[in-house]
Structure formats: structure tokens, C-alpha cells
mmCIF file of N, CA and C in Angstrom:
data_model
loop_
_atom_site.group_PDB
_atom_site.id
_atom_site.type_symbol
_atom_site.label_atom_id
_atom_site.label_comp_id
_atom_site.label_asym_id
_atom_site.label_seq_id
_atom_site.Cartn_x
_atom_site.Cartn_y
_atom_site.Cartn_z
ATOM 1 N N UNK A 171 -11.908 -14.701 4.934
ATOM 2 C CA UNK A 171 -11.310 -13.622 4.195
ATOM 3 C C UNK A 171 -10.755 -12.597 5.166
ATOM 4 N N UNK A 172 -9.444 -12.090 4.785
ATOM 5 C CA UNK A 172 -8.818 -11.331 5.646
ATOM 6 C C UNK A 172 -9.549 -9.781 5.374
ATOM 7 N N UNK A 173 -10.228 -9.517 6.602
ATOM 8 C CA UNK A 173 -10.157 -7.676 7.041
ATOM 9 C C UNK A 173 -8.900 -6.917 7.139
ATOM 10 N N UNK A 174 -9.308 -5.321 6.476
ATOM 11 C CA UNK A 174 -8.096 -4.386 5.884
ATOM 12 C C UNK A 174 -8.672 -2.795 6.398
ATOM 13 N N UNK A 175 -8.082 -2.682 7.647
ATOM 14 C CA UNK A 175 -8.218 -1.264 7.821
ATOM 15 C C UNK A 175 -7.163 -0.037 8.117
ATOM 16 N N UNK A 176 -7.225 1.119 7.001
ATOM 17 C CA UNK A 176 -5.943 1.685 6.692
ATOM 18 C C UNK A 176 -6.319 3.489 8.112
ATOM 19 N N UNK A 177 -4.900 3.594 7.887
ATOM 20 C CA UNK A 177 -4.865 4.633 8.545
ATOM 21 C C UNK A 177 -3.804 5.431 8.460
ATOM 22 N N UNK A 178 -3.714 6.669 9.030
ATOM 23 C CA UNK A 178 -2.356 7.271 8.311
ATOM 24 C C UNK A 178 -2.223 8.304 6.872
ATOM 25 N N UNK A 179 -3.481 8.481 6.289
ATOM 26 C CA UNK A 179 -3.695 9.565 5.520
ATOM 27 C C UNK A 179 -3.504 11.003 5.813
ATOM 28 N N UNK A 180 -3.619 11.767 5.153
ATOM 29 C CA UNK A 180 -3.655 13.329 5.217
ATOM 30 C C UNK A 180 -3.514 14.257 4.669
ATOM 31 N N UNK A 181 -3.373 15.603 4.670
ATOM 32 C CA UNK A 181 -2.733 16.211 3.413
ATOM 33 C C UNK A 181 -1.463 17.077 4.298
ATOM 34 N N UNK A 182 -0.727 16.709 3.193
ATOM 35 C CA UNK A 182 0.809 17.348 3.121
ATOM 36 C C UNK A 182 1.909 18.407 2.062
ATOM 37 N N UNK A 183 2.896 18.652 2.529
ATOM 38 C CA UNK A 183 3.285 19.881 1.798
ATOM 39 C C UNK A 183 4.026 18.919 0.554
ATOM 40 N N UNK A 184 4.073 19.613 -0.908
ATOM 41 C CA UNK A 184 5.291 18.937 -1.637
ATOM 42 C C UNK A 184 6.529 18.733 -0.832
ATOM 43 N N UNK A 185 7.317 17.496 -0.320
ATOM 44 C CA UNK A 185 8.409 17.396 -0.244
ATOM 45 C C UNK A 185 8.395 16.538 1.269
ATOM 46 N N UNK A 186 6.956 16.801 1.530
ATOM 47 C CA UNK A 186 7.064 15.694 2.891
ATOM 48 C C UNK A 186 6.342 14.479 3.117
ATOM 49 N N UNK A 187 6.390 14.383 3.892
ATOM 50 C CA UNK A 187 6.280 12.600 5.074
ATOM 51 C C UNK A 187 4.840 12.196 4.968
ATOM 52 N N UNK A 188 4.378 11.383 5.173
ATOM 53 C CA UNK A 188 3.588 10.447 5.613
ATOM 54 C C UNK A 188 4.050 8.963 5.561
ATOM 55 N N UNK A 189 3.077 8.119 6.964
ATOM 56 C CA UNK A 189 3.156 6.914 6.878
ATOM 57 C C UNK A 189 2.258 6.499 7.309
ATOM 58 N N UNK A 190 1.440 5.618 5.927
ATOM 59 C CA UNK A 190 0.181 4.722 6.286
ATOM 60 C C UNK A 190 0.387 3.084 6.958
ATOM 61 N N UNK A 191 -0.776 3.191 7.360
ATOM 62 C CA UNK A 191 -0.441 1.665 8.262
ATOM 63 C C UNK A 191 -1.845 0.979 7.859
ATOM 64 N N UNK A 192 -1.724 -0.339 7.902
ATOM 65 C CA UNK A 192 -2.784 -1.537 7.778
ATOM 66 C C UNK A 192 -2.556 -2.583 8.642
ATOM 67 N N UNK A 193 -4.010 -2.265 9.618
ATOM 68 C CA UNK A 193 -3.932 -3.797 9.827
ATOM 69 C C UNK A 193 -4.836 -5.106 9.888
ATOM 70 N N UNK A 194 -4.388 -6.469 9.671
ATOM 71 C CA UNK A 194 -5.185 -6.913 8.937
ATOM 72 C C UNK A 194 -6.068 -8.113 10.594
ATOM 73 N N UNK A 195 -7.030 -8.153 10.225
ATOM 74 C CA UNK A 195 -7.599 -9.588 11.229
ATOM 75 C C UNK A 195 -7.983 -10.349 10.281
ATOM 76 N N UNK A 196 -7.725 -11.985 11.063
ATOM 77 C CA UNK A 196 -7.988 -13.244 10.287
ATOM 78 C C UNK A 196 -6.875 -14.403 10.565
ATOM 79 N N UNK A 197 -6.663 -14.830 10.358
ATOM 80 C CA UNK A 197 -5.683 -16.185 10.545
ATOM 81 C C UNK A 197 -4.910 -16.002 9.535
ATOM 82 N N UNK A 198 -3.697 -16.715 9.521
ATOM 83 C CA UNK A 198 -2.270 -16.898 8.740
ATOM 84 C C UNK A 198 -2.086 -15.595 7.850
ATOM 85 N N UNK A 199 -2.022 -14.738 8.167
ATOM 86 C CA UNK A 199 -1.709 -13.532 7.630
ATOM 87 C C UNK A 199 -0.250 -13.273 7.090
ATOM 88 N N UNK A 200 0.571 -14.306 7.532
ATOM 89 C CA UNK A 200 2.003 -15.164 6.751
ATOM 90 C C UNK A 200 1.674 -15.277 4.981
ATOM 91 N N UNK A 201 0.519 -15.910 5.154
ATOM 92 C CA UNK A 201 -0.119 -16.544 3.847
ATOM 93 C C UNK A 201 -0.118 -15.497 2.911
ATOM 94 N N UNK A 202 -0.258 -14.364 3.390
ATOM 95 C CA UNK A 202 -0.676 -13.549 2.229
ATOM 96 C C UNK A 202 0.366 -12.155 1.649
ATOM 97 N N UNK A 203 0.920 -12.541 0.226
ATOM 98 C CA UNK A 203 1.236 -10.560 0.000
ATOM 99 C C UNK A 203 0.638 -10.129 0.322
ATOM 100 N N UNK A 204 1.117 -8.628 0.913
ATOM 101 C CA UNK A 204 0.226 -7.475 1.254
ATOM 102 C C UNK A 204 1.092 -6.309 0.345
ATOM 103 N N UNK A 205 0.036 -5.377 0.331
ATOM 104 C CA UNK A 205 0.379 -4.207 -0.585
ATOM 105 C C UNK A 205 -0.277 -2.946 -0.724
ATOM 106 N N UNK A 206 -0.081 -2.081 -1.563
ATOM 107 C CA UNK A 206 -0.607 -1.126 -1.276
ATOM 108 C C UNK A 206 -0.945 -0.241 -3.148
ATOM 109 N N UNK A 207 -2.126 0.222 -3.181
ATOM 110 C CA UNK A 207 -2.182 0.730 -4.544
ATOM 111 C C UNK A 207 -3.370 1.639 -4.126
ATOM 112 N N UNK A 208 -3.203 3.109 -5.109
ATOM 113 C CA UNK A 208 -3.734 4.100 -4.767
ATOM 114 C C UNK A 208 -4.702 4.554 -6.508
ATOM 115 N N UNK A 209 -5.361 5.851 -6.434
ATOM 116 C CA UNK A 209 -6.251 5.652 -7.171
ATOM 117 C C UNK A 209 -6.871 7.100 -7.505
ATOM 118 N N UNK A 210 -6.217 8.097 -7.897
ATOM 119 C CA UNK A 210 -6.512 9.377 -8.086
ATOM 120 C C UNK A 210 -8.034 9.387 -8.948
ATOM 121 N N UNK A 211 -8.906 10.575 -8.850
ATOM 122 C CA UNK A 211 -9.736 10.410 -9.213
ATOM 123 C C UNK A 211 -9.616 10.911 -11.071
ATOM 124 N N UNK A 212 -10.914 10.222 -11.362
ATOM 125 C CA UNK A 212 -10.890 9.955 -13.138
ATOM 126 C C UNK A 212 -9.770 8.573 -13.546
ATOM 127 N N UNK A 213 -9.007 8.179 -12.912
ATOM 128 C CA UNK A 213 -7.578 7.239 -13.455
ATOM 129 C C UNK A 213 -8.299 5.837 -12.881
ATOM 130 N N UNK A 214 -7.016 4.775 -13.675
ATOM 131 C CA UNK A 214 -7.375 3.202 -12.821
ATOM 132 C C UNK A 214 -6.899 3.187 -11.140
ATOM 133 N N UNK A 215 -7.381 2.276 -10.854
ATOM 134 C CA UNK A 215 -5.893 1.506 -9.709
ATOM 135 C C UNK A 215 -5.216 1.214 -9.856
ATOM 136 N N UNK A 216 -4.297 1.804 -9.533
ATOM 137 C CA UNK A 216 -2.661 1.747 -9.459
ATOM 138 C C UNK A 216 -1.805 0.974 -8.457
ATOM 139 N N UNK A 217 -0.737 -0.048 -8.721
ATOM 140 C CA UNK A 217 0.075 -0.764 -8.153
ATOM 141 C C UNK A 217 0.959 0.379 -7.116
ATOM 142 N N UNK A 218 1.105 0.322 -6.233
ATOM 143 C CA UNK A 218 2.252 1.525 -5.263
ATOM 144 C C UNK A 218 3.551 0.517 -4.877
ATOM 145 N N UNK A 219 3.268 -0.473 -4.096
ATOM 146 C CA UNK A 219 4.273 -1.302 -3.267
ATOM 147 C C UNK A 219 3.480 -2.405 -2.705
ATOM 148 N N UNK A 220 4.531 -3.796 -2.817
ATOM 149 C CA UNK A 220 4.073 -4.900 -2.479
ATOM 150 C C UNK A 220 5.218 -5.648 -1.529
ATOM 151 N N UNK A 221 4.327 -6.324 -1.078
ATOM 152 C CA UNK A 221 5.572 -7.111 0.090
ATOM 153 C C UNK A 221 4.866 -9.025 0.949
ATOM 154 N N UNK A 222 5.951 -9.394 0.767
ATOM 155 C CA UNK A 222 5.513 -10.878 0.553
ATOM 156 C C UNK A 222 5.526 -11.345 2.448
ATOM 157 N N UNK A 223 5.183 -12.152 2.725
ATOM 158 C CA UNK A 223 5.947 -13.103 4.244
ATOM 159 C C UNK A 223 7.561 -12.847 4.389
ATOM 160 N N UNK A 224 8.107 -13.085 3.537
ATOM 161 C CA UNK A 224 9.266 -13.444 3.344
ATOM 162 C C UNK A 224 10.395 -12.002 3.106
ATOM 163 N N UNK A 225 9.262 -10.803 3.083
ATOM 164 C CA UNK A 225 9.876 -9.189 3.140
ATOM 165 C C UNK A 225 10.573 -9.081 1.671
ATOM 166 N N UNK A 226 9.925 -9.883 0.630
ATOM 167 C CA UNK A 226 10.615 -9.401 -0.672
ATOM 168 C C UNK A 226 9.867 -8.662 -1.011
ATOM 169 N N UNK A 227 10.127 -7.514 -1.768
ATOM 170 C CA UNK A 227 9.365 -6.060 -1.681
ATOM 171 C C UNK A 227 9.584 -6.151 -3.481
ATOM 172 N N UNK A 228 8.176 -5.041 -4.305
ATOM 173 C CA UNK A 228 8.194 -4.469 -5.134
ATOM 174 C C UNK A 228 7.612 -2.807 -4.957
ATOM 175 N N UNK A 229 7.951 -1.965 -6.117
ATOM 176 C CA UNK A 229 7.667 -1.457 -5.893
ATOM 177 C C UNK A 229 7.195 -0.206 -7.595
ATOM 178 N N UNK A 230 6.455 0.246 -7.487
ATOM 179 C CA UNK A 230 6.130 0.995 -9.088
ATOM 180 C C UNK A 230 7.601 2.004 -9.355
ATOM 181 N N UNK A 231 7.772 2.605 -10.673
ATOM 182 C CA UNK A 231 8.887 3.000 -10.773
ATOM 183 C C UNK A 231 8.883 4.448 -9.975
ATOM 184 N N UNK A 232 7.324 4.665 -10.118
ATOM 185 C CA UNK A 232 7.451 6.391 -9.724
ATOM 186 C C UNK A 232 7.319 6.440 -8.998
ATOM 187 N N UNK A 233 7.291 5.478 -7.703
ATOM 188 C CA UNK A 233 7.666 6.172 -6.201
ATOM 189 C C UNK A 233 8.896 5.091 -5.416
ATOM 190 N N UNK A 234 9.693 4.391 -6.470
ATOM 191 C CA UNK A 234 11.267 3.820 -6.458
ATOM 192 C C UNK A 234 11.973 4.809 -5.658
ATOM 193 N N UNK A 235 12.479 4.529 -4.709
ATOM 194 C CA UNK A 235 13.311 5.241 -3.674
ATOM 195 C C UNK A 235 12.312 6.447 -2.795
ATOM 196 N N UNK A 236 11.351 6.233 -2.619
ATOM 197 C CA UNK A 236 10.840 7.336 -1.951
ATOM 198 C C UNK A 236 9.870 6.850 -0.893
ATOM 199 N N UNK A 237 8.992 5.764 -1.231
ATOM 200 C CA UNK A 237 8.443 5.215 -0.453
ATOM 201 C C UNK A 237 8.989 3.662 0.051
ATOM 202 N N UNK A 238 8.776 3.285 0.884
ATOM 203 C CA UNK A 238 8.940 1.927 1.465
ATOM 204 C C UNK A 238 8.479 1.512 2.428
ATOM 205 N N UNK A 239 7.821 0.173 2.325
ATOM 206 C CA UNK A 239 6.767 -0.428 2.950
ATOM 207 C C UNK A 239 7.702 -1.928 3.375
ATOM 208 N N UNK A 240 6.710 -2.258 4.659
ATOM 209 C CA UNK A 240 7.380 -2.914 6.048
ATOM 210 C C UNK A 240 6.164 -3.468 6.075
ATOM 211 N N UNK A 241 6.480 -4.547 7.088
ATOM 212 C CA UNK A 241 5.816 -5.528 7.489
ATOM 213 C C UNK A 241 5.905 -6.250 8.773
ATOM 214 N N UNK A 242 5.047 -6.097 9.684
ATOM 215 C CA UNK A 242 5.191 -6.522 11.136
ATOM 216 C C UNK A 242 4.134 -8.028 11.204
ATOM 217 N N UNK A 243 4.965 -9.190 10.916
ATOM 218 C CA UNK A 243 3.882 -10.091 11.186
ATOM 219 C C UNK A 243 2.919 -10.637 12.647
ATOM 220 N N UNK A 244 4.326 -10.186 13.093
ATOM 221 C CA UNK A 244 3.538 -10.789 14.823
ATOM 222 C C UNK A 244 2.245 -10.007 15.219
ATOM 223 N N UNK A 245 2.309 -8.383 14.348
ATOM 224 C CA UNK A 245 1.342 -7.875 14.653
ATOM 225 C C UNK A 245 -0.471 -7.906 13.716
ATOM 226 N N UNK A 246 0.126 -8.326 12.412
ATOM 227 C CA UNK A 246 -0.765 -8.177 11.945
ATOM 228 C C UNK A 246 -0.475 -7.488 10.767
ATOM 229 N N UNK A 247 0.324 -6.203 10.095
ATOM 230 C CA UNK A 247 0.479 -4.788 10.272
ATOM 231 C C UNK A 247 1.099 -4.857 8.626
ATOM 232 N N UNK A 248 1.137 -3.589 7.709
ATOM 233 C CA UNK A 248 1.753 -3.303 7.283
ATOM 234 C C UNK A 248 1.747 -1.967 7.037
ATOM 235 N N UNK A 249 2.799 -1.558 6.440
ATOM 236 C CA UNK A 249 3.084 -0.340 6.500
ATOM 237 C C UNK A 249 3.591 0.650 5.113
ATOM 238 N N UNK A 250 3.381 1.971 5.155
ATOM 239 C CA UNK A 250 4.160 2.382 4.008
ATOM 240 C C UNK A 250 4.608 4.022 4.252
ATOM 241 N N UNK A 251 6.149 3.902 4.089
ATOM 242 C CA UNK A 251 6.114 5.002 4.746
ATOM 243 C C UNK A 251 6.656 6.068 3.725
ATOM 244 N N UNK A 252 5.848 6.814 2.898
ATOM 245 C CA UNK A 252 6.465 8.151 2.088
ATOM 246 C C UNK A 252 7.097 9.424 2.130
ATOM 247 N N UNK A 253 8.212 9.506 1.437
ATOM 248 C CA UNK A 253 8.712 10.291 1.606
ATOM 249 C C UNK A 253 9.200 11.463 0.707
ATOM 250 N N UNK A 254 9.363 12.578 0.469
ATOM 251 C CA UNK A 254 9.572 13.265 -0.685
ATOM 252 C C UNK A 254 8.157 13.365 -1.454
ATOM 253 N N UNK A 255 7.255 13.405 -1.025
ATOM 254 C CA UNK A 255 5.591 13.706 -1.352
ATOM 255 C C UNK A 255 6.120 14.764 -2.542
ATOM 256 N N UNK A 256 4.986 14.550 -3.421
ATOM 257 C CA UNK A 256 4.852 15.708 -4.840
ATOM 258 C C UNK A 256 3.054 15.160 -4.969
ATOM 259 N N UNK A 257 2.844 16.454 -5.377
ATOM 260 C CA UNK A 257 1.450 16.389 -6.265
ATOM 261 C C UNK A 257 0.454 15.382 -6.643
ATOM 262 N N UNK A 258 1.537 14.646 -7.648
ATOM 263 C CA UNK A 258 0.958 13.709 -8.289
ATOM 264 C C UNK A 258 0.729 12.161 -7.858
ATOM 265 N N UNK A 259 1.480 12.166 -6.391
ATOM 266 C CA UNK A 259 1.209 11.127 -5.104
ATOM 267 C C UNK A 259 -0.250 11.262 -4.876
ATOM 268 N N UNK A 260 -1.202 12.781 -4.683
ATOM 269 C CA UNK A 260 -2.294 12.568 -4.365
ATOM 270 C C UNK A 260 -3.683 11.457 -5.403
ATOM 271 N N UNK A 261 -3.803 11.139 -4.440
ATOM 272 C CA UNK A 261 -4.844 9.929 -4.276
ATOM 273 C C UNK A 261 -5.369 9.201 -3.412
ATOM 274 N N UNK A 262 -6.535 8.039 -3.090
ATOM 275 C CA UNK A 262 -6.832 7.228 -2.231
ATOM 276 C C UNK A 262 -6.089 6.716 -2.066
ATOM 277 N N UNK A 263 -5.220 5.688 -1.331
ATOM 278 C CA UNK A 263 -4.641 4.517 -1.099
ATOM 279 C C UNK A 263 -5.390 3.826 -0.137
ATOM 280 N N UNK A 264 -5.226 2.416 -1.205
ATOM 281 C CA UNK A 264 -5.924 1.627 -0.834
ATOM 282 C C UNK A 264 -4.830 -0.216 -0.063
ATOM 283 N N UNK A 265 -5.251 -0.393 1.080
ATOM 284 C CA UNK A 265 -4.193 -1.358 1.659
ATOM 285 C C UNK A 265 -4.867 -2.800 0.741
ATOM 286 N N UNK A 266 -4.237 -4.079 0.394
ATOM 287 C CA UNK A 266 -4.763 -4.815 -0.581
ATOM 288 C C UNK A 266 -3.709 -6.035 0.141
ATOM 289 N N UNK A 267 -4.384 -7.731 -0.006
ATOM 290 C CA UNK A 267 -3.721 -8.994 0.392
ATOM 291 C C UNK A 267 -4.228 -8.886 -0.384
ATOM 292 N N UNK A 268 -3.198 -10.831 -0.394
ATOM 293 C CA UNK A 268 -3.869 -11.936 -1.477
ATOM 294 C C UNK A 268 -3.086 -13.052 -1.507
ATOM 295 N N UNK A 269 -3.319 -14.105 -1.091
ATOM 296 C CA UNK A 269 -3.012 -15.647 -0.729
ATOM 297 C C UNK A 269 -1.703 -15.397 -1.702
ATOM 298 N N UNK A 270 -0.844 -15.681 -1.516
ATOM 299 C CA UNK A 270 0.276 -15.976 -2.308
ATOM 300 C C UNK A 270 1.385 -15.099 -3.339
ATOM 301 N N UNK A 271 1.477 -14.626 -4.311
ATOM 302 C CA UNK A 271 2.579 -14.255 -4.725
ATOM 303 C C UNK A 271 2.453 -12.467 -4.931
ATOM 304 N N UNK A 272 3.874 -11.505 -4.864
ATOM 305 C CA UNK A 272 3.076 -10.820 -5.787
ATOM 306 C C UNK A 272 2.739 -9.828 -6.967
ATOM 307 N N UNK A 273 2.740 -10.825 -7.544
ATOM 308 C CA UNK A 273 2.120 -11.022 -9.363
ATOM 309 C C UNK A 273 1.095 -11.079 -8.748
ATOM 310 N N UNK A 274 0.706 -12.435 -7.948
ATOM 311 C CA UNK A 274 -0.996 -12.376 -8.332
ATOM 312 C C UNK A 274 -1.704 -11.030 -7.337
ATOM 313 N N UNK A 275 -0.979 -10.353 -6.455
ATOM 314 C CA UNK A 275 -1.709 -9.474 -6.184
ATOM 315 C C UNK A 275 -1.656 -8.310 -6.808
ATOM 316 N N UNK A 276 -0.490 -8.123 -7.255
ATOM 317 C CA UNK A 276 -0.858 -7.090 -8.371
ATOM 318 C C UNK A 276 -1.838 -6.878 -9.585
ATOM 319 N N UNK A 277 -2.032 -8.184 -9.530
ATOM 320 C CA UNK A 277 -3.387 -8.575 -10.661
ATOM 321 C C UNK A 277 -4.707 -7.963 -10.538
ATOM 322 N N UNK A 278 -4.500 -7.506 -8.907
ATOM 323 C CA UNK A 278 -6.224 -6.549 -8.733
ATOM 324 C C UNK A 278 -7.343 -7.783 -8.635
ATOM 325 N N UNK A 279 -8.025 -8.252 -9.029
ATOM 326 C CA UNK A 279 -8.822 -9.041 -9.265
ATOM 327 C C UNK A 279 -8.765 -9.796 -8.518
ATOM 328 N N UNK A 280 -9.269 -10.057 -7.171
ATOM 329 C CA UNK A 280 -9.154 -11.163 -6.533
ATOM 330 C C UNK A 280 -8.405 -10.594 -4.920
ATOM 331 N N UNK A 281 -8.799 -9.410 -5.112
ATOM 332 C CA UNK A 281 -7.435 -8.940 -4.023
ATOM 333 C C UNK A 281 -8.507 -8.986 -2.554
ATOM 334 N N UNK A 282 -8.225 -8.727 -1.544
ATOM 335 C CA UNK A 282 -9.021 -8.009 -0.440
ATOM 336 C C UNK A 282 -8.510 -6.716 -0.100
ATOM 337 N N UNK A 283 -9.503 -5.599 0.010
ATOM 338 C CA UNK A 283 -9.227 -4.421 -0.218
ATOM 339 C C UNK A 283 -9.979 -4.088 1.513
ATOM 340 N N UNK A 284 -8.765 -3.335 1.951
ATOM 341 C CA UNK A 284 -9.257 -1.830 2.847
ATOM 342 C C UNK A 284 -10.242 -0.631 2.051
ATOM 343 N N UNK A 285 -10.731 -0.213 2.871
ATOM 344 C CA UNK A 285 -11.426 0.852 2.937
ATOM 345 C C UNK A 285 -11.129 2.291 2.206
ATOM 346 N N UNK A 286 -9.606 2.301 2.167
ATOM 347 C CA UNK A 286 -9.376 3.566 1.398
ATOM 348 C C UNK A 286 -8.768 4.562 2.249
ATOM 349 N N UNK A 287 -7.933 5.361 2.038
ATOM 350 C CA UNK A 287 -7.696 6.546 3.172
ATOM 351 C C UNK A 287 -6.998 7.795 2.155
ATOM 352 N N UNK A 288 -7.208 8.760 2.231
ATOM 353 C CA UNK A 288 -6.649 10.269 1.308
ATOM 354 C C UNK A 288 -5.305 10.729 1.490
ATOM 355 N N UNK A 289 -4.920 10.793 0.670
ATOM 356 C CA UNK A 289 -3.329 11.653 0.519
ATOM 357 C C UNK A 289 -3.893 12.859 -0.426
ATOM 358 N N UNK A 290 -3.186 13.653 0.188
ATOM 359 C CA UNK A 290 -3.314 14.708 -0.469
ATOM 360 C C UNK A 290 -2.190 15.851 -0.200
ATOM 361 N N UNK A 291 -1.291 15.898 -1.772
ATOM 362 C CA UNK A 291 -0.271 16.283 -1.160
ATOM 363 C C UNK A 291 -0.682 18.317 -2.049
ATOM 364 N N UNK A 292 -0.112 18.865 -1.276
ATOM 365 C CA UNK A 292 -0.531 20.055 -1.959
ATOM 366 C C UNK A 292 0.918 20.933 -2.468
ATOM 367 N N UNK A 293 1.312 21.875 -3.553
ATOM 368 C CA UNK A 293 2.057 22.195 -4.342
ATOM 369 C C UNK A 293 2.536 23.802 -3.591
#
């Protein structure tokens, strides 16, 4: 099972930057979507951005054009880099694989999850 450790949290002003990074150890790390879903407190887990081997990207509607996430295979790595921060961005984000498509990692269930890291964007 692939290891997930995130980094790159913080708190920030409405209207700015951050960029979290993951990286993963384990073999064929090709094999797997990687992605990213965050998790304000009281709410579910939430889908953020997904990205395949192959760099086909999804992404939720409410952070469509603002965030975008990359993928360095030789290294291991993925990435997400936000931009135009508001409020309602704050939450955990959590870095997330999963053998194959992603639908099935958006499915939650079955995922391998990082550790978690804080955004916190302030108003």
C-alpha cells in the first residue's frame, strides 16, 4: 500500500496562494490516481482535484479555475497549487491514491489517505 505525506498548508489572506505537495513511497505509483479532497470541520469529505498517470485532471466546480494540481512521476509527487483563496477553501486537505481510475477514487472508500495538513484562509 502506497504511503501519503502532505505538506504545504497554512493560513492565508482571502485572495492568495498556497501550494500543497504529496509525496508518495511504494512501487508503480504510475498505477495510481492521485488526488486531493479536503474536509472542513462538522461537513463530509470533499472531492477538490484528481489526476490520473496519464495527467487527465478533474476537478470540483468550486475551485474550477483556481486551483490546479500536477504531477511529477519520476519523483513520486503531486501537487496542488491554489489560487484566489476565500474563506470557504478553509479546511484539512487531505492527499488520497487509488489503483486505477478517477471515479473510483473519488469514491472515498478504498482510497489511501495522507495525514492531513490545514488551510486556513482568513477574511
Amino acid at each position: 500500500q502506497v504511503q501519503l505525506v502532505e505538506s504545504g498548508g497554512g493560513l492565508v489572506q482571502t485572495g492568495g496562494s498556497l501550494r500543497l505537495s504529496c509525496t508518495a513511497s511504494g512501487r508503480a505509483f504510475n498505477a495510481y490516481a492521485m488526488g486531493w479532497f479536503r474536509q472542513a470541520p462538522g461537513k463530509e469529505r470533499e472531492f477538490v482535484s484528481g489526476i490520473t498517470w496519464s495527467d487527465s485532471t478533474a476537478y470540483a466546480d468550486s475551485v474550477r479555475d483556481r486551483f490546479t494540481i500536477s504531477r511529477d512521476n519520476a519523483k513520486n509527487t503531486v501537487s496542488l497549487q491554489m489560487n484566489s483563496l476565500k474563506p470557504e477553501d478553509t479546511a484539512v486537505y487531505y492527499c488520497a491514491a487509488r489503483v486505477g481510475s478517477l471515479a473510483l477514487l473519488r469514491t472515498i472508500v478504498g482510497n489511501s489517505w495522507g495525514q492531513g495538513t490545514q488551510v486556513t484562509v482568513s477574511s
